[in-house]
XYZ file of C-alpha atoms in Angstrom:
697
model
C -38.861 3.722 -2.140
C -35.999 1.998 0.732
C -36.525 -1.436 -1.277
C -35.795 0.796 -4.477
C -32.882 2.826 -3.416
C -31.602 -0.742 -2.334
C -30.913 -1.593 -5.806
C -30.736 1.782 -7.689
C -27.723 2.908 -5.503
C -25.311 -0.038 -5.835
C -26.994 -0.517 -10.142
C -26.149 3.059 -10.496
C -22.271 2.280 -9.052
C -21.643 -0.721 -11.217
C -22.841 0.886 -14.303
C -20.944 3.676 -13.985
C -17.894 1.328 -14.564
C -19.400 -0.998 -17.227
C -19.678 2.701 -18.906
C -16.259 3.439 -17.905
C -15.207 -0.128 -19.826
C -17.393 0.674 -22.502
C -16.702 3.943 -23.255
C -13.297 2.996 -23.673
C -14.417 0.052 -26.127
C -16.878 1.932 -28.349
C -13.854 4.871 -28.671
C -11.094 2.764 -30.270
C -13.570 1.142 -32.545
C -15.120 3.724 -33.566
C -11.781 5.408 -34.031
C -9.762 2.438 -35.699
C -12.433 -0.092 -36.494
C -10.799 -2.694 -34.585
C -12.997 -4.353 -32.345
C -10.112 -4.853 -29.098
C -11.701 -8.442 -27.746
C -8.580 -7.605 -25.500
C -10.487 -4.563 -23.379
C -11.410 -7.038 -20.808
C -7.970 -8.591 -20.086
C -6.299 -4.931 -20.300
C -8.535 -3.942 -17.880
C -7.574 -6.840 -15.499
C -3.703 -6.172 -16.622
C -4.260 -2.873 -14.899
C -5.963 -4.121 -11.656
C -2.906 -6.353 -11.363
C 0.029 -3.364 -11.812
C -2.332 -1.704 -8.929
C -2.198 -4.126 -7.040
C 1.273 -4.732 -7.381
C 2.123 -1.648 -6.307
C -0.705 -0.931 -3.633
C -0.591 -4.326 -1.763
C 2.619 -5.935 -2.479
C 4.734 -2.742 -2.655
C 2.940 -0.722 0.084
C 2.767 2.548 -2.364
C 0.373 5.684 -1.632
C -2.930 4.354 -4.071
C -3.086 7.576 -6.133
C 0.637 6.747 -7.436
C -0.044 3.008 -7.351
C -2.761 4.016 -9.758
C -1.141 6.467 -12.097
C 1.690 3.549 -12.038
C -0.687 1.667 -13.642
C -2.566 4.582 -15.658
C 0.927 5.394 -17.133
C 2.118 1.389 -17.750
C -1.153 -0.221 -19.158
C -3.285 2.938 -20.240
C -0.859 4.630 -22.322
C 2.018 2.859 -23.077
C -0.294 0.017 -23.743
C -2.644 2.223 -26.067
C 0.475 3.297 -27.937
C 1.620 -0.942 -28.327
C -1.920 -1.070 -29.284
C -1.991 1.795 -32.052
C 0.722 0.022 -33.356
C -1.250 -3.541 -33.592
C -4.376 -1.681 -35.074
C -2.395 -0.057 -37.645
C -1.039 -3.396 -38.918
C -4.666 -4.680 -39.082
C -5.895 -1.658 -40.534
C -6.334 -3.461 -44.195
C -6.790 -7.105 -42.428
C -10.015 -9.100 -43.375
C -12.321 -9.283 -39.928
C -11.139 -13.352 -39.289
C -7.504 -12.057 -38.894
C -8.434 -8.753 -36.748
C -10.089 -11.380 -34.435
C -7.683 -13.702 -34.396
C -5.311 -11.026 -33.716
C -7.211 -9.285 -30.330
C -8.112 -13.183 -29.207
C -4.653 -13.727 -29.378
C -3.761 -10.530 -27.241
C -6.647 -11.688 -24.742
C -5.234 -15.180 -24.562
C -1.621 -13.667 -24.103
C -2.544 -11.437 -21.153
C -4.997 -13.935 -19.547
C -1.943 -16.450 -19.404
C 0.594 -14.011 -18.360
C -1.729 -12.645 -15.222
C -2.616 -16.249 -14.876
C 1.301 -17.813 -14.631
C 2.728 -14.827 -12.957
C 0.178 -14.043 -9.917
C -2.009 -17.506 -10.343
C -5.719 -18.424 -10.539
C -6.819 -17.060 -6.820
C -8.221 -13.832 -6.444
C -6.293 -11.259 -4.637
C -7.483 -8.786 -2.399
C -6.242 -4.941 -3.324
C -8.889 -3.365 -0.591
C -10.753 -0.428 -0.484
C -8.794 2.674 -1.286
C -11.962 4.797 -2.112
C -14.066 6.221 0.792
C -16.764 3.683 2.309
C -18.476 5.990 4.498
C -21.053 8.668 2.803
C -25.004 10.093 3.426
C -27.454 7.920 4.141
C -30.738 8.075 2.268
C -33.593 6.138 4.338
C -31.670 2.663 4.712
C -29.346 3.161 2.064
C -25.615 4.789 2.611
C -24.246 6.324 -0.266
C -20.587 5.982 -0.532
C -18.078 8.866 -1.232
C -16.620 6.536 -3.522
C -19.435 5.551 -5.552
C -20.109 8.759 -6.069
C -16.885 9.693 -6.839
C -17.276 6.908 -9.963
C -20.615 7.634 -11.326
C -19.444 11.408 -11.121
C -16.456 10.678 -13.364
C -18.274 8.358 -15.639
C -20.786 10.865 -16.420
C -18.491 13.435 -16.474
C -16.377 11.138 -18.916
C -19.375 10.937 -21.465
C -20.175 14.283 -21.778
C -16.583 15.529 -22.206
C -16.237 12.644 -24.645
C -19.227 13.632 -26.416
C -18.733 17.086 -26.831
C -15.124 16.293 -28.074
C -16.678 14.555 -30.976
C -18.912 16.977 -31.962
C -17.211 20.165 -31.544
C -13.319 19.682 -31.885
C -11.492 19.632 -34.611
C -9.438 16.618 -33.015
C -12.781 14.623 -32.441
C -13.871 14.860 -35.643
C -10.610 13.755 -37.344
C -11.276 10.200 -35.220
C -14.422 9.760 -36.353
C -13.128 10.309 -39.989
C -9.644 8.201 -39.435
C -11.043 4.951 -39.780
C -12.936 5.372 -43.017
C -10.356 7.320 -45.117
C -6.976 8.159 -43.070
C -5.229 9.518 -46.327
C -8.164 12.029 -47.269
C -7.709 12.936 -43.487
C -3.695 13.998 -44.581
C -5.427 16.098 -46.790
C -6.866 18.113 -44.303
C -3.485 18.865 -42.400
C -4.342 15.952 -39.452
C -2.024 13.533 -39.177
C -3.237 10.111 -38.844
C -1.226 8.443 -36.687
C -1.556 11.140 -34.041
C -4.915 10.641 -34.209
C -5.150 6.775 -33.839
C -2.462 7.248 -30.960
C -4.674 9.365 -28.803
C -7.644 7.269 -29.306
C -6.099 4.254 -28.235
C -4.053 5.687 -25.350
C -7.908 7.291 -24.648
C -9.564 3.828 -24.498
C -6.929 2.047 -22.761
C -6.942 4.437 -19.824
C -10.876 3.544 -19.627
C -10.209 0.290 -19.405
C -7.796 0.623 -16.806
C -9.529 2.537 -14.753
C -12.277 0.356 -14.477
C -10.308 -2.572 -13.771
C -8.308 -0.851 -11.558
C -12.293 0.291 -9.588
C -13.614 -2.892 -9.822
C -10.817 -4.958 -8.170
C -11.947 -4.091 -4.727
C -15.345 -5.342 -5.300
C -14.625 -8.506 -7.243
C -11.208 -9.010 -6.193
C -7.742 -9.157 -8.528
C -8.997 -12.427 -10.669
C -8.356 -12.250 -14.097
C -10.692 -14.537 -15.330
C -13.745 -12.793 -13.341
C -12.322 -9.002 -14.310
C -12.321 -10.122 -17.947
C -15.685 -11.324 -17.703
C -17.218 -8.419 -15.626
C -15.614 -6.509 -18.729
C -17.030 -8.490 -21.547
C -20.358 -7.396 -19.830
C -19.526 -3.870 -21.087
C -20.309 -5.043 -24.717
C -23.799 -5.206 -24.021
C -23.724 -1.540 -23.025
C -21.489 -0.868 -25.804
C -24.522 -2.770 -27.881
C -27.299 -0.556 -26.577
C -25.225 2.484 -27.833
C -25.047 0.495 -30.955
C -21.166 0.775 -30.806
C -21.021 4.033 -31.499
C -22.915 6.614 -29.432
C -21.509 7.201 -26.187
C -24.902 8.741 -24.529
C -26.359 5.270 -25.357
C -24.344 3.512 -24.085
C -24.046 5.306 -20.896
C -27.450 4.690 -20.581
C -27.068 1.106 -21.330
C -24.850 0.385 -18.871
C -26.947 1.858 -15.973
C -29.873 -0.121 -17.226
C -27.988 -3.222 -17.121
C -26.363 -2.856 -13.681
C -29.507 -1.738 -11.863
C -30.934 -4.889 -13.181
C -28.320 -7.077 -12.345
C -28.620 -5.244 -8.669
C -32.053 -6.090 -8.688
C -32.899 -9.636 -10.187
C -31.188 -11.375 -7.642
C -34.385 -10.618 -5.352
C -36.601 -12.457 -7.750
C -34.223 -15.463 -8.675
C -33.456 -16.016 -5.351
C -37.516 -17.435 -4.842
C -36.723 -20.522 -6.976
C -34.778 -23.554 -6.618
C -33.480 -23.411 -10.604
C -29.811 -22.968 -10.886
C -30.927 -21.992 -14.784
C -32.731 -18.999 -13.538
C -30.796 -18.032 -10.558
C -28.021 -17.644 -13.064
C -29.956 -15.169 -15.003
C -29.303 -12.189 -13.464
C -25.140 -11.990 -14.355
C -26.361 -13.131 -18.073
C -27.901 -10.130 -18.480
C -25.481 -8.096 -20.266
C -25.112 -11.196 -22.794
C -29.103 -11.090 -23.074
C -28.899 -7.484 -24.418
C -26.327 -8.159 -26.249
C -28.112 -11.116 -28.269
C -31.354 -8.952 -28.505
C -29.681 -6.174 -29.602
C -28.550 -8.335 -32.724
C -31.453 -10.228 -33.270
C -33.510 -7.271 -33.383
C -31.686 -4.026 -33.958
C -32.203 -3.118 -37.837
C -28.799 -4.050 -39.506
C -28.526 -0.756 -41.391
C -27.940 0.707 -37.356
C -25.187 -1.895 -36.887
C -22.504 -0.642 -39.909
C -19.204 -1.886 -39.778
C -16.417 0.340 -39.751
C -13.262 0.339 -41.468
C -14.452 -2.701 -44.124
C -13.361 -1.057 -47.125
C -10.188 -1.184 -46.380
C -9.716 -4.264 -45.850
C -7.888 -6.785 -48.248
C -8.569 -9.988 -49.056
C -7.263 -13.337 -48.304
C -4.368 -14.463 -50.635
C -5.769 -18.492 -51.569
C -3.206 -21.489 -50.482
C -1.468 -22.784 -53.129
C -3.906 -25.678 -54.604
C -2.110 -28.920 -55.164
C -3.476 -31.495 -57.476
C -5.548 -34.911 -57.049
C -3.180 -37.353 -56.515
C -1.104 -35.012 -54.888
C -3.447 -34.305 -52.374
C -4.270 -37.781 -51.929
C -1.330 -39.035 -51.735
C -0.397 -36.237 -48.570
C -3.191 -37.543 -46.619
C -2.806 -40.995 -47.518
C 0.807 -40.496 -45.603
C -1.096 -38.573 -42.409
C -3.579 -41.238 -42.861
C -0.845 -43.979 -41.989
C 1.441 -41.981 -39.755
C -1.933 -41.788 -37.329
C -2.457 -45.058 -37.470
C 0.912 -46.174 -36.850
C 0.713 -43.477 -33.587
C -0.577 -46.377 -30.616
C 2.526 -48.448 -31.686
C 5.447 -45.994 -31.497
C 4.523 -43.887 -28.647
C 4.907 -44.452 -24.694
C 1.194 -46.842 -23.510
C 0.635 -44.301 -21.198
C 0.267 -41.331 -23.727
C -2.099 -43.110 -26.069
C -4.948 -41.390 -24.139
C -3.185 -37.580 -24.797
C -3.147 -39.136 -28.506
C -6.705 -40.047 -28.188
C -7.948 -36.590 -27.078
C -5.813 -35.062 -29.974
C -7.887 -36.981 -32.441
C -10.785 -35.370 -30.880
C -9.614 -31.992 -30.646
C -8.619 -32.305 -34.790
C -12.029 -32.498 -35.273
C -13.398 -29.684 -33.353
C -10.211 -28.041 -34.904
C -11.756 -29.425 -38.147
C -15.290 -28.188 -38.004
C -13.843 -24.673 -36.789
C -11.459 -24.325 -39.714
C -13.967 -25.248 -41.862
C -16.393 -22.107 -40.944
C -13.543 -19.453 -40.586
C -11.099 -20.072 -43.583
C -13.464 -22.206 -46.288
C -16.851 -19.613 -45.474
C -15.065 -16.483 -43.781
C -16.962 -16.094 -40.814
C -16.241 -17.020 -37.678
C -16.829 -18.486 -34.166
C -16.307 -17.580 -30.533
C -17.957 -20.299 -28.951
C -17.231 -23.524 -30.927
C -16.482 -25.495 -27.543
C -20.039 -24.803 -26.492
C -21.191 -26.794 -29.372
C -18.571 -29.616 -28.078
C -19.818 -29.524 -24.784
C -23.266 -30.140 -25.988
C -22.434 -33.151 -28.243
C -20.782 -34.276 -25.284
C -23.760 -34.010 -22.871
C -26.554 -35.071 -25.270
C -24.483 -38.221 -26.194
C -23.291 -39.128 -22.567
C -26.809 -39.081 -21.266
C -28.263 -40.742 -24.235
C -26.055 -43.479 -23.582
C -26.231 -43.615 -19.181
C -30.234 -42.342 -19.126
C -31.499 -43.312 -22.761
C -33.839 -39.975 -24.169
C -32.851 -38.494 -20.795
C -35.750 -40.286 -19.195
C -37.921 -37.899 -21.438
C -39.286 -39.743 -24.343
C -41.790 -42.464 -23.478
C -41.401 -43.614 -27.137
C -38.063 -45.058 -26.381
C -38.139 -45.493 -22.217
C -35.793 -46.356 -20.319
C -33.726 -47.867 -23.175
C -30.022 -46.592 -23.337
C -28.598 -45.848 -27.117
C -25.138 -46.890 -28.450
C -22.597 -45.384 -28.589
C -22.235 -44.419 -32.400
C -25.794 -43.323 -32.299
C -25.337 -41.349 -29.145
C -22.572 -39.429 -30.618
C -24.131 -38.866 -34.077
C -27.115 -37.810 -31.955
C -25.270 -35.551 -29.975
C -24.085 -33.714 -33.122
C -27.267 -33.347 -34.535
C -28.669 -31.684 -31.690
C -25.841 -28.899 -31.660
C -27.443 -27.903 -35.606
C -30.200 -25.754 -34.068
C -27.835 -24.300 -31.901
C -25.633 -23.719 -34.958
C -28.638 -22.391 -36.522
C -29.303 -20.063 -33.708
C -26.043 -18.704 -33.995
C -26.036 -18.314 -37.838
C -29.062 -15.413 -36.980
C -26.654 -12.716 -36.789
C -24.083 -13.853 -39.670
C -27.466 -13.013 -41.639
C -28.692 -10.181 -40.561
C -25.348 -8.840 -39.459
C -21.380 -9.313 -41.132
C -17.987 -9.463 -39.566
C -17.174 -8.497 -36.661
C -20.955 -8.626 -35.093
C -21.059 -12.177 -36.048
C -17.908 -12.460 -33.549
C -19.321 -10.549 -30.496
C -22.453 -12.728 -30.921
C -20.827 -16.118 -30.661
C -18.758 -14.763 -27.859
C -21.605 -13.529 -25.811
C -23.211 -16.633 -26.985
C -20.758 -19.010 -26.003
C -20.511 -17.084 -21.787
C -24.532 -16.968 -22.020
C -24.228 -20.875 -22.593
C -21.591 -21.512 -20.441
C -23.394 -19.720 -17.780
C -26.384 -20.604 -18.235
C -27.667 -23.501 -20.147
C -24.891 -25.518 -18.628
C -26.812 -25.228 -15.783
C -29.822 -26.301 -16.735
C -30.997 -30.009 -16.604
C -30.761 -30.732 -20.110
C -26.878 -30.474 -20.037
C -24.999 -30.843 -16.852
C -27.747 -29.707 -14.116
C -24.545 -28.535 -11.989
C -23.023 -31.201 -11.489
C -19.716 -31.149 -12.187
C -19.372 -34.448 -14.424
C -21.877 -36.004 -17.160
C -20.834 -39.654 -17.320
C -19.453 -40.760 -21.094
C -19.088 -44.657 -20.849
C -17.442 -46.341 -24.143
C -18.610 -48.795 -26.592
C -16.963 -51.596 -23.820
C -19.002 -50.427 -21.000
C -22.946 -50.552 -21.219
C -25.445 -48.437 -18.508
C -29.052 -49.516 -17.055
C -31.606 -46.744 -15.997
C -32.534 -47.112 -12.097
C -36.172 -46.987 -11.877
C -36.425 -44.140 -9.185
C -33.605 -42.190 -8.581
C -32.713 -39.019 -10.461
C -28.701 -39.900 -10.980
C -27.825 -42.951 -12.866
C -24.874 -44.701 -12.300
C -23.178 -47.785 -14.094
C -24.810 -51.101 -12.519
C -22.922 -53.238 -15.208
C -19.649 -53.475 -17.500
C -19.485 -55.690 -19.923
C -16.707 -56.438 -22.507
C -18.436 -57.352 -25.430
C -18.288 -53.524 -26.732
C -18.808 -52.517 -30.519
C -18.871 -54.870 -33.122
C -17.070 -57.627 -30.820
C -14.361 -54.820 -30.195
C -13.902 -53.720 -26.096
C -13.062 -50.227 -26.335
C -12.177 -49.414 -22.685
C -8.744 -50.506 -23.966
C -7.044 -47.307 -24.900
C -5.352 -48.546 -28.210
C -8.939 -49.889 -29.124
C -10.295 -46.256 -28.320
C -8.099 -44.463 -30.559
C -8.649 -46.368 -33.846
C -12.328 -45.733 -32.667
C -11.588 -42.014 -32.476
C -9.734 -42.158 -35.532
C -12.205 -43.701 -37.267
C -14.426 -40.818 -36.687
C -12.183 -37.882 -37.489
C -11.495 -39.640 -40.911
C -15.049 -39.499 -41.257
C -15.137 -36.187 -40.974
C -12.353 -34.918 -43.109
C -13.932 -36.567 -46.000
C -17.103 -34.643 -45.324
C -14.388 -31.773 -45.390
C -13.050 -32.677 -48.626
C -16.405 -33.234 -50.153
C -17.733 -29.439 -48.557
C -14.293 -28.284 -50.468
C -14.203 -29.818 -53.550
C -17.905 -29.166 -54.565
C -20.682 -26.496 -55.907
C -21.288 -25.407 -52.268
C -17.561 -25.297 -51.088
C -16.245 -23.098 -54.240
C -19.588 -20.738 -53.448
C -18.417 -20.518 -49.405
C -15.277 -19.507 -50.591
C -16.579 -17.120 -53.070
C -18.594 -15.686 -50.028
C -15.552 -15.304 -48.178
C -14.044 -13.177 -50.994
C -17.094 -11.068 -51.569
C -20.437 -11.594 -50.549
C -22.027 -8.644 -52.345
C -20.392 -9.763 -55.273
C -21.582 -13.196 -54.968
C -25.196 -11.740 -54.286
C -25.089 -10.014 -57.416
C -25.034 -13.022 -59.366
C -28.209 -14.548 -58.033
C -26.640 -16.909 -54.840
C -28.234 -17.064 -51.581
C -25.611 -16.227 -49.298
C -28.410 -16.016 -45.939
C -28.936 -20.097 -46.786
C -24.964 -20.801 -47.486
C -24.334 -19.298 -43.847
C -27.112 -21.143 -42.375
C -25.683 -24.871 -43.920
C -22.267 -23.899 -43.015
C -22.939 -23.156 -39.411
C -25.134 -26.157 -38.672
C -22.348 -28.676 -40.567
C -20.035 -26.857 -37.944
C -21.775 -27.562 -34.937
C -22.505 -31.048 -36.013
C -19.253 -31.907 -36.649
C -17.851 -29.677 -32.925
C -20.623 -32.215 -31.049
C -19.418 -35.271 -32.551
C -16.222 -33.988 -31.769
C -17.393 -33.046 -28.358
C -18.063 -36.860 -27.770
C -15.080 -38.352 -29.111
C -13.520 -35.867 -26.606
C -16.109 -37.420 -23.503
C -15.514 -40.747 -23.857
C -11.458 -40.163 -23.457
C -11.678 -39.368 -19.833
C -15.336 -41.406 -19.714
C -17.027 -37.943 -18.458
C -17.330 -34.694 -19.016
C -17.100 -31.667 -17.117
C -18.839 -28.068 -17.441
C -16.768 -26.145 -14.487
C -15.166 -23.168 -14.768
C -11.697 -23.212 -16.233
C -12.652 -27.175 -17.756
C -12.370 -28.849 -20.674
C -15.776 -27.083 -22.376
C -14.614 -23.501 -20.864
C -15.607 -20.675 -22.822
C -11.934 -19.335 -22.813
C -10.957 -22.710 -24.986
C -12.938 -21.693 -27.674
C -10.700 -18.405 -27.919
C -7.301 -20.110 -27.207
C -8.819 -22.496 -30.512
C -8.906 -19.302 -32.456
C -5.616 -18.546 -31.767
C -4.149 -21.633 -32.091
C -5.867 -22.153 -35.229
C -4.462 -18.912 -36.164
C -0.813 -20.005 -36.680
C -1.555 -23.442 -37.855
C -2.323 -22.083 -41.579
C -5.309 -22.230 -43.991
C -5.211 -25.985 -45.108
C -8.767 -27.703 -44.435
C -7.417 -30.827 -42.984
C -3.517 -30.717 -42.318
C -3.960 -26.949 -40.409
C -6.319 -28.178 -38.006
C -4.436 -31.816 -37.066
C -1.527 -29.276 -36.710
C -3.166 -27.205 -34.067
C -4.315 -30.230 -32.475
C -0.880 -31.505 -32.009
C 0.103 -28.238 -30.593
C -2.836 -27.723 -28.352
C -2.666 -30.972 -26.961
C 0.363 -33.113 -27.588
C 3.660 -30.916 -27.847
C 3.319 -29.771 -23.823
C 4.154 -34.095 -23.382
C 7.717 -33.818 -25.068
C 10.652 -31.798 -24.295
C 11.006 -29.137 -23.539
C 7.648 -27.965 -23.874
C 7.043 -30.906 -20.743
C 9.074 -28.437 -18.749
C 6.600 -26.573 -15.732
C 7.684 -23.033 -16.812
C 6.910 -23.749 -20.560
C 3.787 -25.042 -19.820
C 2.540 -22.234 -17.274
C 3.440 -19.705 -20.042
C 1.929 -22.115 -23.033
C -0.821 -19.712 -23.718
C 1.207 -16.744 -23.808
C 3.168 -18.953 -26.509
C -0.338 -19.059 -28.193
C -1.393 -15.469 -28.416
C 1.730 -14.251 -29.377
C 1.995 -16.650 -32.464
C -1.428 -16.076 -33.012
C -0.997 -12.166 -33.419
C 2.319 -12.076 -35.205
C 0.554 -14.746 -37.908
C -1.902 -11.717 -38.102
C 0.047 -8.571 -38.649
C 3.038 -10.186 -40.813
C 1.267 -9.990 -43.864
C 1.497 -6.341 -43.193
C 5.042 -5.704 -41.509
C 7.422 -3.641 -42.732
C 9.810 -0.957 -41.764
C 7.107 1.706 -42.803
C 4.702 0.203 -40.919
C 6.578 -0.542 -37.704
C 8.162 3.486 -37.602
C 4.416 4.737 -38.314
C 3.855 8.029 -40.016
C 6.482 9.884 -38.716
C 8.901 7.347 -39.835
C 7.918 7.183 -43.209
C 8.163 11.143 -43.712
C 11.633 11.196 -42.159
C 12.753 8.033 -44.437
C 11.223 10.059 -47.773
C 12.623 12.975 -46.658
C 16.118 10.997 -45.880
C 15.650 9.876 -49.806
C 14.885 13.477 -51.097
C 17.715 15.678 -49.215
C 15.043 16.387 -46.308
C 12.926 18.957 -48.214
C 10.027 18.472 -45.474
C 6.732 17.004 -45.229
C 4.196 16.878 -48.260
C 0.729 15.906 -48.952
C 2.653 13.116 -51.108
C 4.710 11.966 -48.303
C 1.915 11.624 -45.613
C 0.081 9.644 -48.426
C 2.931 7.960 -49.335
C 1.791 8.087 -52.930
C 4.380 6.495 -55.651
C 4.511 9.267 -58.341
C 3.101 8.156 -62.203
C 5.412 9.515 -65.291
C 3.347 11.135 -67.708
C 1.264 9.137 -70.278
C 1.201 10.015 -73.634
C -2.305 9.068 -75.283
C -2.622 7.885 -78.524
C -6.132 8.109 -80.487
C -7.440 5.452 -82.907
C -7.953 6.255 -86.207
C -9.891 3.668 -87.666
C -13.392 2.832 -86.171
C -13.673 -0.018 -83.529
C -16.289 -2.518 -85.373
C -18.534 -3.740 -82.437
C -19.342 -7.065 -83.897
C -18.973 -10.676 -82.180
C -14.756 -10.183 -81.848
C -14.725 -6.740 -80.754
C -17.547 -7.569 -78.210
C -15.615 -10.553 -76.810
C -12.138 -8.843 -76.628
């Protein structure tokens, strides 16, 4: 009994905080149709504001708590409501870009101001309490659990028994119809976003004493609340709370079992429970139970202007000529930066094909690149991982290793495509987000990838490796200058051209897909998958194909990228960290939707621009993520920017009243309906004959 309480008590306390974060997430999604990927960053911001007041300024904790709640919870909720209104009719991809941009902005801002190291806020709730057996149940834990249960019950009753609660549920589906019932949709949305933001802020402040004030840790822990929200199907609050308690108890119990093993992969399982639960829900819960909110109001993308084939060919030739000239016009010390730029362009190109051509979304793309980097690196240094007796200890050449690295990423792309087949829209983004975190926190530690090591060696074609017979860690024993095709690619300029040749091949693949029947079908699927299925097309096969092809290209790009530094790292915050995938989405979001030019511009903005004035200034580099996030948000909301949407519903009513002489608010004012002139319908006296001409008209 005592052993059970040892896991039960802290598990319920942790589950209560998960529940608070998940309640806020479900509340905002349920009432707005916008899934807030920045929910964890909002919690971290609340914790930092509390830390600033409580620790740095010496305020009493209730006052610091209240200030953080007002600044981040209330004011932040009002700002987010305006953002959600601008995104109300946006496609799912655009809402993901905007909320991921907000996550990148807040996370980068907190890191720039407070640094990456943990800050200690100290315990502000009572740590003493009664003992039950050998376990002390603190009054602070009881307060948190009581508040969580009370909030869940209050919200459940609020949604089921009050007019405002029912209005919150209805506003996402048809705000105009809600306005006819004498309810102001803007007020309803503001209340729901303020409540959701307050729950996020409270969860961040309650997590701070136990975990420390660290934006990376807090964001990751609050993201773990996605698992609890998934148990509640992103809609049911009681199930969400139950799922949070289940996850909290399991996270506290599993370490007692996994510590008995020496496997780093198994030892990582407790912290990955929320993401495993999330993926299991997406894989096995019937699709009819996971309905996407607000999709009926989504507008379609306006396709980018198409150029003729000669103009396209001339533009691509000019771009290629410019990139060929790069090593001869830039400083020799900068060639390595441009080699990385080319590798990143390959990864951006694979992501752009998935996002803009097919309308799918991936928040785990650097995971595919990490798979390609580790597989190709180990093939060149260990042979086929030292596993396959068919090849034995023979190492693999650079081109073959990089291609195989891309091929190994394909099954992972197919796994990620399963939620895209079963579900759609925002749930695919959530699933890929969870998969990316699970990949980093579990599979990066497995022997097939980084195996807990900080680096995996990744030699260039000018450096060949042989395998030792007894050691598990293999080092290069001999370097040669023979290289590939007799060229020594250990030279920076030569490696740049090797990377550029791979980029040209990947660009050719993208162009072939774009101009093929598959490309036309992918664009039609992005516009309306239901309409495409009505014409007999199998959209499931197309989703699998585009995910697998995108994963292959990202895996190849990862192999090329690892060759720049001749190593690959799986450390948190490194090249293949899951947060880099989020930055990629934000950067690609504001670089346009061209299949070739936009990824190259995105890679330039991500990798190269920081070495030139004024962007090489330490302050500019420090706030680079803030700029990326802000640009992503601006580009996402730009199509909806106008005075009426910025002012809100009340502003529209005042503007209409001013035009009409201030006659008061009417239903037409609230609905923003344009009056229609009476139309006279004339009857046709002659009979209409249905023949070949009539039926074809």
